[in-house]
XYZ file of C-alpha atoms in Angstrom:
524
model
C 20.831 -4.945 -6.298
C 23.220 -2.396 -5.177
C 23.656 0.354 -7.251
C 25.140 3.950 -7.277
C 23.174 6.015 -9.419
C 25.471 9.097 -9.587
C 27.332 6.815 -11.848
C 24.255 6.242 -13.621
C 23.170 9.996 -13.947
C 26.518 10.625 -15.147
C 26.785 8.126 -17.637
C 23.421 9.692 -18.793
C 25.179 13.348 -19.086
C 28.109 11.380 -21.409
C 25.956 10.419 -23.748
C 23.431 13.690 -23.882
C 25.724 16.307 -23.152
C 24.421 18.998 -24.485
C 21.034 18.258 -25.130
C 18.153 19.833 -23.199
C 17.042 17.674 -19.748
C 14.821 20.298 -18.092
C 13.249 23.457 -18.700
C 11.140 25.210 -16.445
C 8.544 27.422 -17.983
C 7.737 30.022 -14.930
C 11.021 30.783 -13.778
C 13.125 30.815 -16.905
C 15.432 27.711 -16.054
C 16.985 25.543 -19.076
C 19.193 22.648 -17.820
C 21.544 20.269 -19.888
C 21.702 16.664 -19.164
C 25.435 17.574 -18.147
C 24.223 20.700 -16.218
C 21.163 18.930 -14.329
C 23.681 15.885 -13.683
C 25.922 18.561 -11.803
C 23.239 20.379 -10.243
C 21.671 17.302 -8.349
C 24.950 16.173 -7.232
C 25.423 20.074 -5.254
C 21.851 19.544 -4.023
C 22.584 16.161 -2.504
C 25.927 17.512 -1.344
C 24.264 20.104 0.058
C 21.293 18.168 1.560
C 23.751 15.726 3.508
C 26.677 19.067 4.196
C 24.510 21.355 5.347
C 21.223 19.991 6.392
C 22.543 16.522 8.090
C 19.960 14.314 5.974
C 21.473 10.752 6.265
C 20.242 7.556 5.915
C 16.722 7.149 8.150
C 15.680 10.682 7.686
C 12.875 12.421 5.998
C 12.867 15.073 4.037
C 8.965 16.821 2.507
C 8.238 18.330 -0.257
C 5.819 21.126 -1.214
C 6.621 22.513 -4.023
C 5.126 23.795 -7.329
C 6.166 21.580 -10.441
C 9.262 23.909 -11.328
C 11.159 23.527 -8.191
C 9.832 19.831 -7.306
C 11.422 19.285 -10.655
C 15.088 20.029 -9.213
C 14.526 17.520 -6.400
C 12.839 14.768 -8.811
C 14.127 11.038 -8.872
C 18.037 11.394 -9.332
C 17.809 13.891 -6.831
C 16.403 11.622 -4.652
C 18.198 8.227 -5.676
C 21.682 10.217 -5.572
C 20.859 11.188 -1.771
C 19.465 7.965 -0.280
C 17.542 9.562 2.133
C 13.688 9.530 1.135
C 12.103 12.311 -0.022
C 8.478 12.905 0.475
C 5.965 15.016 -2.394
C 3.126 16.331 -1.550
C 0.743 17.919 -3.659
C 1.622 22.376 -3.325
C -2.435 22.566 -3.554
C -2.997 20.650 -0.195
C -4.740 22.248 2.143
C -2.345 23.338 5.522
C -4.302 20.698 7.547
C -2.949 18.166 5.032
C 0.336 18.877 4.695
C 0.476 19.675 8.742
C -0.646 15.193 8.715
C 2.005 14.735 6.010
C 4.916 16.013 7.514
C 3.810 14.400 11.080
C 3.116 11.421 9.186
C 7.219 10.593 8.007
C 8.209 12.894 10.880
C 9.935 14.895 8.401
C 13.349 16.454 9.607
C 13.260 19.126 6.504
C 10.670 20.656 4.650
C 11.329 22.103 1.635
C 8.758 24.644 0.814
C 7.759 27.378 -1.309
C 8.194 31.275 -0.365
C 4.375 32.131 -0.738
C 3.540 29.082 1.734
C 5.340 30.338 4.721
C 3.056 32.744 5.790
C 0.726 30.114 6.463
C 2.652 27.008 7.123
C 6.086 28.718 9.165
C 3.999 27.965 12.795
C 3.707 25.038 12.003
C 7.144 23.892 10.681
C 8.567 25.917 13.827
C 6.760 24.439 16.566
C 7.546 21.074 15.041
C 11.377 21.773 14.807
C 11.406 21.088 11.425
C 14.399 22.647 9.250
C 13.068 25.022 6.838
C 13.846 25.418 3.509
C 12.164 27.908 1.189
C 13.156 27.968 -2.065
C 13.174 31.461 -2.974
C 13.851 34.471 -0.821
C 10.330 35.764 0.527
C 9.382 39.434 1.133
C 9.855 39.608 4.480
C 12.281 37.677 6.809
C 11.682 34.329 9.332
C 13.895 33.241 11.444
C 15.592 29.879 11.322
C 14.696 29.680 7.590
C 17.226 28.880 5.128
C 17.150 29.899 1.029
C 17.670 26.963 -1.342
C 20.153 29.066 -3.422
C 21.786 30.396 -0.292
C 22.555 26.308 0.585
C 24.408 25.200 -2.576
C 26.257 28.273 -2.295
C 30.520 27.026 -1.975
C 28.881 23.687 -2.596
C 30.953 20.961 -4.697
C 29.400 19.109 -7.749
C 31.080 16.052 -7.007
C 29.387 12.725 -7.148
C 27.806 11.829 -3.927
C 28.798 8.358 -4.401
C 25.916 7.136 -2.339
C 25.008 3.132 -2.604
C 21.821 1.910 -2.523
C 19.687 -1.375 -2.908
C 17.585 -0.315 -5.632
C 14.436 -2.929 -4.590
C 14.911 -2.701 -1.016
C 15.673 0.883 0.225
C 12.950 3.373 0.088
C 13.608 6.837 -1.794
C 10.758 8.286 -2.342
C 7.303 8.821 -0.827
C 3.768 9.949 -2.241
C 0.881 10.762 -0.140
C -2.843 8.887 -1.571
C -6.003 9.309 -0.113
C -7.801 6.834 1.810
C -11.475 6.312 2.522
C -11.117 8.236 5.779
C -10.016 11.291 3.278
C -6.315 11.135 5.172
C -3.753 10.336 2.881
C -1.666 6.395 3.162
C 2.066 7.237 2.479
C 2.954 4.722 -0.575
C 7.162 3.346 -0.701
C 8.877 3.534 -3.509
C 12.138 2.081 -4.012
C 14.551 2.878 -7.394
C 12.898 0.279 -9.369
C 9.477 1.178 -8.781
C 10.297 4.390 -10.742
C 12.529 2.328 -13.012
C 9.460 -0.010 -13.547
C 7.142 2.580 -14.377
C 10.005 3.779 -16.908
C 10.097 0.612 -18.701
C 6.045 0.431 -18.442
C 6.026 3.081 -20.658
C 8.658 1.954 -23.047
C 6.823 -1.445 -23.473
C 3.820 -0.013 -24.646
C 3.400 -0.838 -28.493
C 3.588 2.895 -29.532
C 7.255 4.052 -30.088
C 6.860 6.904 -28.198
C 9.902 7.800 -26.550
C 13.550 8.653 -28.112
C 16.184 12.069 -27.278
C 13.932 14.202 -29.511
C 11.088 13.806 -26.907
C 10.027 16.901 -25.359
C 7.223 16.426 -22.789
C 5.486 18.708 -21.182
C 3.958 18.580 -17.665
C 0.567 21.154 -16.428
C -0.322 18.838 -14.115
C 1.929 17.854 -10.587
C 5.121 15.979 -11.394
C 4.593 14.700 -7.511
C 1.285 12.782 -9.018
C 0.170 11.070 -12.038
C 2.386 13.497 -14.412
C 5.578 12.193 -13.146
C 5.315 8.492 -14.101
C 6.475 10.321 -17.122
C 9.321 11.736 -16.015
C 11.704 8.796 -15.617
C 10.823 7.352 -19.649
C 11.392 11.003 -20.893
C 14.809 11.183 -19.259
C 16.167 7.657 -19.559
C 15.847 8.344 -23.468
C 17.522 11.928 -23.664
C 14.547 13.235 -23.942
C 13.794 16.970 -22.179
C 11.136 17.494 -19.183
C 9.481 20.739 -19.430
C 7.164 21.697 -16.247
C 4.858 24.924 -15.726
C 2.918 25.909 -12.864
C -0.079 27.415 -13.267
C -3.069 25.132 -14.689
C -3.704 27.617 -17.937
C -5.227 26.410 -20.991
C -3.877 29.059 -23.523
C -0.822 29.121 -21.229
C -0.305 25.685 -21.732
C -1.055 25.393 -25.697
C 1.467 28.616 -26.177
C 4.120 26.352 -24.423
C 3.409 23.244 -26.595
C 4.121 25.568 -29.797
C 7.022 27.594 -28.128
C 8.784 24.527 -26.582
C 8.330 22.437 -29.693
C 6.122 19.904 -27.335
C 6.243 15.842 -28.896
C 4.408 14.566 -25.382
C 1.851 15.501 -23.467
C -0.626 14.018 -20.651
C -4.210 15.909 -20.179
C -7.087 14.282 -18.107
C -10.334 13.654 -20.846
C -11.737 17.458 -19.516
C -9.330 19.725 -20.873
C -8.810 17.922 -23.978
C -12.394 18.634 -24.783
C -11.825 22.442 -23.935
C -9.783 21.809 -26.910
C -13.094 21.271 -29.555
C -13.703 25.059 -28.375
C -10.635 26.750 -30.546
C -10.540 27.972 -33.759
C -7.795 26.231 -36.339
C -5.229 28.839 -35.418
C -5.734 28.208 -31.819
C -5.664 24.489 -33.015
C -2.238 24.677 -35.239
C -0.412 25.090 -31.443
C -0.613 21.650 -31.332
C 0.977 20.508 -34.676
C 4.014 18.911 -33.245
C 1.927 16.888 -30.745
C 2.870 13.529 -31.691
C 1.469 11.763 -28.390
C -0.955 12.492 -26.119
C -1.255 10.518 -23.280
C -4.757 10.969 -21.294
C -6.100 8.602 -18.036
C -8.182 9.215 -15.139
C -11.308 8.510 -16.379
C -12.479 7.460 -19.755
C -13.355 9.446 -22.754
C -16.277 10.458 -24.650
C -16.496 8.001 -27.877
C -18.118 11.201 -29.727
C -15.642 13.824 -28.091
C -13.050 11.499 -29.105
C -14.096 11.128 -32.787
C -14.100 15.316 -32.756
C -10.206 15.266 -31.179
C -9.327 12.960 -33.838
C -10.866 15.107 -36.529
C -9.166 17.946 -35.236
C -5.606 16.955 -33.964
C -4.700 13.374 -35.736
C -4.815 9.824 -33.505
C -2.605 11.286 -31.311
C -4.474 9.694 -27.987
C -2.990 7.083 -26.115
C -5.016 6.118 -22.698
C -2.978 4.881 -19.426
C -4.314 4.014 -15.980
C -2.023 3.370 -13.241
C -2.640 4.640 -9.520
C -0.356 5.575 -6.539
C 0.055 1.893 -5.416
C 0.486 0.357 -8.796
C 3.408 3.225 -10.430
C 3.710 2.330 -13.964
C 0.734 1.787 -16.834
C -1.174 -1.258 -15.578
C -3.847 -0.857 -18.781
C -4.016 1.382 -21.994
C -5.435 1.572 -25.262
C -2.590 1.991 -28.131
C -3.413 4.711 -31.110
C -4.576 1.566 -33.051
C -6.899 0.917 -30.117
C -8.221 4.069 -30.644
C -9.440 3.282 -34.449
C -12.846 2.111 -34.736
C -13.252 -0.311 -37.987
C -16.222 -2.047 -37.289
C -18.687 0.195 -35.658
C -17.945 -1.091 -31.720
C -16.776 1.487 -30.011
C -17.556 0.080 -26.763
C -14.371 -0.367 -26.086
C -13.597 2.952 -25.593
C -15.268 3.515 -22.470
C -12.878 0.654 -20.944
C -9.472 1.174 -19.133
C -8.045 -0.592 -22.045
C -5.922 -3.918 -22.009
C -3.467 -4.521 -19.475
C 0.222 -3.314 -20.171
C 3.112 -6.195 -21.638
C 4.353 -6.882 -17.917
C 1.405 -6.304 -16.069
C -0.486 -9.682 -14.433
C -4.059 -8.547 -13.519
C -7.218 -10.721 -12.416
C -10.679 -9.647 -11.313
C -11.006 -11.251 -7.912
C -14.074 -12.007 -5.606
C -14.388 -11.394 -2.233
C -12.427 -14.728 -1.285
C -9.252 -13.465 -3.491
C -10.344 -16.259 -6.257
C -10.566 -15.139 -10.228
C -14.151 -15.035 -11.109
C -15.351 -15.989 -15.141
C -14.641 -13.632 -17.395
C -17.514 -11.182 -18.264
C -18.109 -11.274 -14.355
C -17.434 -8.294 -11.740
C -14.982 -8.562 -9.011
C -12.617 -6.759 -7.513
C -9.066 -5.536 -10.037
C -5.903 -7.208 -8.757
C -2.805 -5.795 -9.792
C 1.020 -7.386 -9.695
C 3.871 -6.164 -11.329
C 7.483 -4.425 -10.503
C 5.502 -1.207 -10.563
C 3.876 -2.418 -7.222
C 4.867 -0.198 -4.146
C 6.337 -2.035 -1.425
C 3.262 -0.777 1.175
C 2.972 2.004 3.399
C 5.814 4.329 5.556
C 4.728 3.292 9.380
C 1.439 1.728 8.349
C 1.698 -2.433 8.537
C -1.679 -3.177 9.277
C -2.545 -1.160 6.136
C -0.398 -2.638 4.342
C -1.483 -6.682 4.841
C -4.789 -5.250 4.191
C -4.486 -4.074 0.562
C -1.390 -6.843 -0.862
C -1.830 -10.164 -1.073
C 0.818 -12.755 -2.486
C 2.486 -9.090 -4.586
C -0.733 -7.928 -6.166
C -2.353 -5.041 -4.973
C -6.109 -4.732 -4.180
C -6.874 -1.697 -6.440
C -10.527 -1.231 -4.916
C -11.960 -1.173 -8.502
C -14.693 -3.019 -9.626
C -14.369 -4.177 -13.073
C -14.778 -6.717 -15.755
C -13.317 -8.334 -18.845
C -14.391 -8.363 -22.112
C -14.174 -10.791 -24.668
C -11.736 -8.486 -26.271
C -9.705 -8.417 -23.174
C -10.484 -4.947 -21.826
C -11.054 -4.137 -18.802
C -13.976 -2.020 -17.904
C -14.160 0.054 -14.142
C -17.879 -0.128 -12.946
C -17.996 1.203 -9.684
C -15.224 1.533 -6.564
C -14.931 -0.281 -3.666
C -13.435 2.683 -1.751
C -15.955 5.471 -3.052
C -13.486 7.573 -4.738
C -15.141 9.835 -6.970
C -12.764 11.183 -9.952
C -13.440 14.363 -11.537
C -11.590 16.246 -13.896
C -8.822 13.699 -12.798
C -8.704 14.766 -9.599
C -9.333 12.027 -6.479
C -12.158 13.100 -4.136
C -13.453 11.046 -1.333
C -16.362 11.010 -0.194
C -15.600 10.766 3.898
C -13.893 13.814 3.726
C -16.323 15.998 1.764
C -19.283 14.473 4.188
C -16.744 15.331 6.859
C -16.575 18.889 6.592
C -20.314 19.288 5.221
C -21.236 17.823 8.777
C -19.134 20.254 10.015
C -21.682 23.044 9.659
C -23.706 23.308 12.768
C -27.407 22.910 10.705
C -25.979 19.733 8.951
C -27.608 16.165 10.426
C -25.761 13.781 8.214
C -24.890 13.941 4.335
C -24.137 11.906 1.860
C -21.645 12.390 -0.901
C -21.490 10.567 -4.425
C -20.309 10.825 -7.985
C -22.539 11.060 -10.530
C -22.232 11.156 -14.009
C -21.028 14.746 -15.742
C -20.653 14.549 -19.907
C -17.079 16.461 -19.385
C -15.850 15.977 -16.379
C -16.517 11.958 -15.707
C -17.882 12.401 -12.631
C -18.840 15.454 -10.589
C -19.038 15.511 -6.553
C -23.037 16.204 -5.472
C -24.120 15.927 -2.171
C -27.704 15.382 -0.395
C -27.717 16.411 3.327
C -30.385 16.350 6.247
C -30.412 19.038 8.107
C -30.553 19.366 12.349
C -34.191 19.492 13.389
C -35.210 23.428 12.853
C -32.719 24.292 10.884
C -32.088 26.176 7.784
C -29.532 26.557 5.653
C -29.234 27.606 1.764
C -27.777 25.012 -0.614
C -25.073 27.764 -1.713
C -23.933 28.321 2.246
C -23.605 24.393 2.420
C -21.035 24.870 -1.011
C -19.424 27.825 -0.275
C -18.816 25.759 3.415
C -16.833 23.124 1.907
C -14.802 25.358 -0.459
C -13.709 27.094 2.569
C -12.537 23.229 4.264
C -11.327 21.455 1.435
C -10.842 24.141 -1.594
C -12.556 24.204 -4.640
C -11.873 20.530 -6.714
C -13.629 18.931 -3.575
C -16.361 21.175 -3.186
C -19.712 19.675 -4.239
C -21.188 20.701 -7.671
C -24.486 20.388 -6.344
C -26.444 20.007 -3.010
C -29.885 18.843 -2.752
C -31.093 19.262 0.981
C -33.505 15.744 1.788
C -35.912 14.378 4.187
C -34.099 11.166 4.364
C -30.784 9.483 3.804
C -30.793 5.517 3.539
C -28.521 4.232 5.938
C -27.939 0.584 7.151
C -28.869 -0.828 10.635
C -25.475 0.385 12.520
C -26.355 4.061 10.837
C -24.102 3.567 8.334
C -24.601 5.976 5.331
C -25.711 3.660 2.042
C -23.975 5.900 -0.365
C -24.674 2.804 -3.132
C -28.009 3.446 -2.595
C -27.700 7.622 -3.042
C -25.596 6.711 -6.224
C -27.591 4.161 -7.733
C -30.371 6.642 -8.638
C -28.220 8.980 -10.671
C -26.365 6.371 -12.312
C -29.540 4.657 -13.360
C -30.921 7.592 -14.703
C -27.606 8.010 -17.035
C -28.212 4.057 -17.934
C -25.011 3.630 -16.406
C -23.961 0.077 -14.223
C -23.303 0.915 -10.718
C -22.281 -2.491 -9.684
């Protein structure tokens, strides 16, 4: 359908004047609808004036959650050229693959990254923009503020197709540990939107004020889009801060939040004062990996049923299961449910699937299939990929799972050996990658095992090169130095043997299995 959504943005600042759309915590900046309608119109003016992005080129994004904010999905629907986010925490080897990836023609890019990334960017002849004025100077880089400088706030007036033409991009990792670039068009986002707003808790209306620790580029900003749509205000910070973040809930007058199950048990730590921050918390949205049953009876005690569980992915952008606040009430001593994904969303078709793509009995484990609006179209410059993982609209999600005879959907293991801890995605290839990298490692193998807060926690066994020694802390401190510290193994055990299969595959099942077992947990 063909659609120009600086009409629609401005139709939005009509009936919300006034009221706040965006504040950013960090750097001080409050936006109303009518301002933040304006404002994306200069920076699309300005992107297309002054920068020459039209229609086939790419533009990247690495920026913290305040300034990604300013370049979020009207932004990028207003400007109909895609725009790419990236995750600011990436490593420079990451986001060097991401911008050759959609051969980016700008990069927009925070200050404290050029001294690392600027090379880079330069010898690609990629147009620079930082967003705020560094200490010292580089050439050929321009200043964000410096662009929209004598530029007009005048609807851009750009048409698009809103299911055919691709506007934004997201980086996910793959089993190789290099990241597929997922497609989204304007409905994907506007799917996830109404995903939300079909969920039986009323959660959403113009007195919404949701805040977002975690990156809008990810997870967080499926929530962006409901938020807005209802006149509701986005409010973004940077830095991943407990305290910081509970100040903000009582200073901003938070209604919404989303936490992964780990910092919402930090919360059991505080004493009631530290614990009244959160009395206008009216929803609390939590996914990437299911929560304690007992922790969750203490968060109840403590803050209300407030908890409402989601799980979506990069491929599937919208809530494909959840568990409502009356999901969350246990009447007649089962709780089992609560260690499930939940049931799957109003719109959302899902099947568990065998190896032959047929539905297996229910109770039986197979492989999740997802279809909905919320699917991506596939991946930028990636086709083989792409026929791989979507079949007939559904998307392969990798998961293993079952029903119950309740209807909810329980993860057991995954296909693609992505561990998840703390709600962060770790894969195992890269982790084993750079462990190998040390010149006493053999082989290792790398595996999630069970961890009471965070889900799952990253430990690694490795065989060392014949006459070689290394100290388990080395190996650790190793990885943090590749990868950074949410990827670094927890723990290292250095072993005689690792089982591998006949071609020399590593049998990471096998490595698992043991530590699952032990937890009298299913691996598969």
């Amino acid at each position: 359908m063909k659609i120009n959504f600086s009409t629609i943005s401005e139709r939005l600042a009509d009936a919300f004047s006034e009221r706040e759309a965006l504040v950013n915590i960090e750097r001080s900046r409050r936006y109303t609808f009518r301002e933040f309608h304006l404002l994306t119109n200069r920076i699309v003016n300005m992107m297309r004036q002054k920068l020459d992005l039209q229609r086939g080129d790419n533009a990247v994004i690495i920026l913290d959650n305040d300034n990604a904010s300013l370049l979020h999905f009207f932004t990028a629907v207003k400007a109909g050229s895609p725009l790419c986010y990236t995750n600011y925490r990436d490593s420079l080897d990451d986001h060097t693959y991401q911008v050759d990836t959609v051969s980016a023609k700008v990069v927009f890019i925070e200050a404290d990254l050029l001294e690392s990334h600027y090379d880079m960017l330069r010898e690609r002849q990629v147009t620079i923009v930082a967003m705020d004025r560094p200490e010292k100077e580089y050439q050929g880089v321009h200043y964000f503020w410096d662009l929209l400088e004598q530029v007009d706030d005048s609807n851009p007036n750009v048409v698009i197709d809103d299911r055919d033409d691709v506007v934004i991009m997201r980086f996910t990792g793959g089993t190789t540990g290099r990241g597929k670039c997922a497609m989204y068009t304007a409905d994907t986002y506007l799917a996830c939107r109404d995903s939300y707003w079909a969920l039986p808790d009323p959660a959403w209306t113009p007195e919404t004020r949701f805040i977002h620790l975690a990156p809008i580029t990810h997870g967080s900003g499926m929530m962006f889009a409901p938020t807005q749509f209802k006149g509701g205000c986005t409010v973004t910070m940077n830095v991943p801060d407990l305290d910081a973040w509970c100040d903000n809930i009582a200073a901003e007058r938070i209604t919404n939040g989303f936490a992964v199950p780990t910092l919402l048990y930090r919360l059991l730590d505080m004493d009631e004062k530290g614990r009244a921050r959160f009395k206008t918390i009216e929803n609390m949205y939590y996914g990437a990996a299911p929560m304690s049953p007992s922790k969750l009876a203490e968060l109840q005690a403590a803050f209300g049923n407030n908890f409402i569980q989601v799980y979506g992915s990069t491929e599937h952008f919208g809530v494909a299961l959840s568990m409502s606040k009356a999901d969350h009430l246990v009447e007649d001593g089962d709780d089992s449910h609560l260690a499930s994904a939940g049931r799957p969303s109003p719109f959302t078709e899902l099947e568990i699937m065998d190896d032959d793509g047929n539905p297996v009995p229910r109770g039986e484990t197979g492989e999740i299939w997802l279809r909905s609006r919320a699917i991506v179209p596939g991946y930028f410059g990636n086709p083989e990929q792409t026929a791989s993982e979507f079949q007939d609209g559904f998307w392969k999600s990798g998961d293993i799972g079952r029903i119950d005879e309740r209807g909810f959907f329980h993860i057991v293991d995954r296909k693609k050996d992505m561990i998840i801890s703390g709600g962060f995605n770790i894969y195992a290839n890269e982790v084993e990658s750079a462990l190998n990298s040390h010149p006493a490692v053999l082989m290792s193998a790398v595996v999630g095992v069970p961890h009471e807060e965070w889900g799952e926690s990253v430990r690694a066994e490795v065989m060392l090169k014949e006459g070689a020694e290394v100290e388990e802390a080395e190996l650790i401190q190793h990885v943090r130095n590749e990868l950074g510290g949410y990827k670094t193994p927890k723990s290292v055990e250095i072993v005689e043997e690792i089982p591998t299969s006949v071609v020399g595959k590593v049998l990471r099942r096998q490595v698992r299995q043991k530590y699952w077992e032990e937890a009298g947990r299913k691996v598969g």
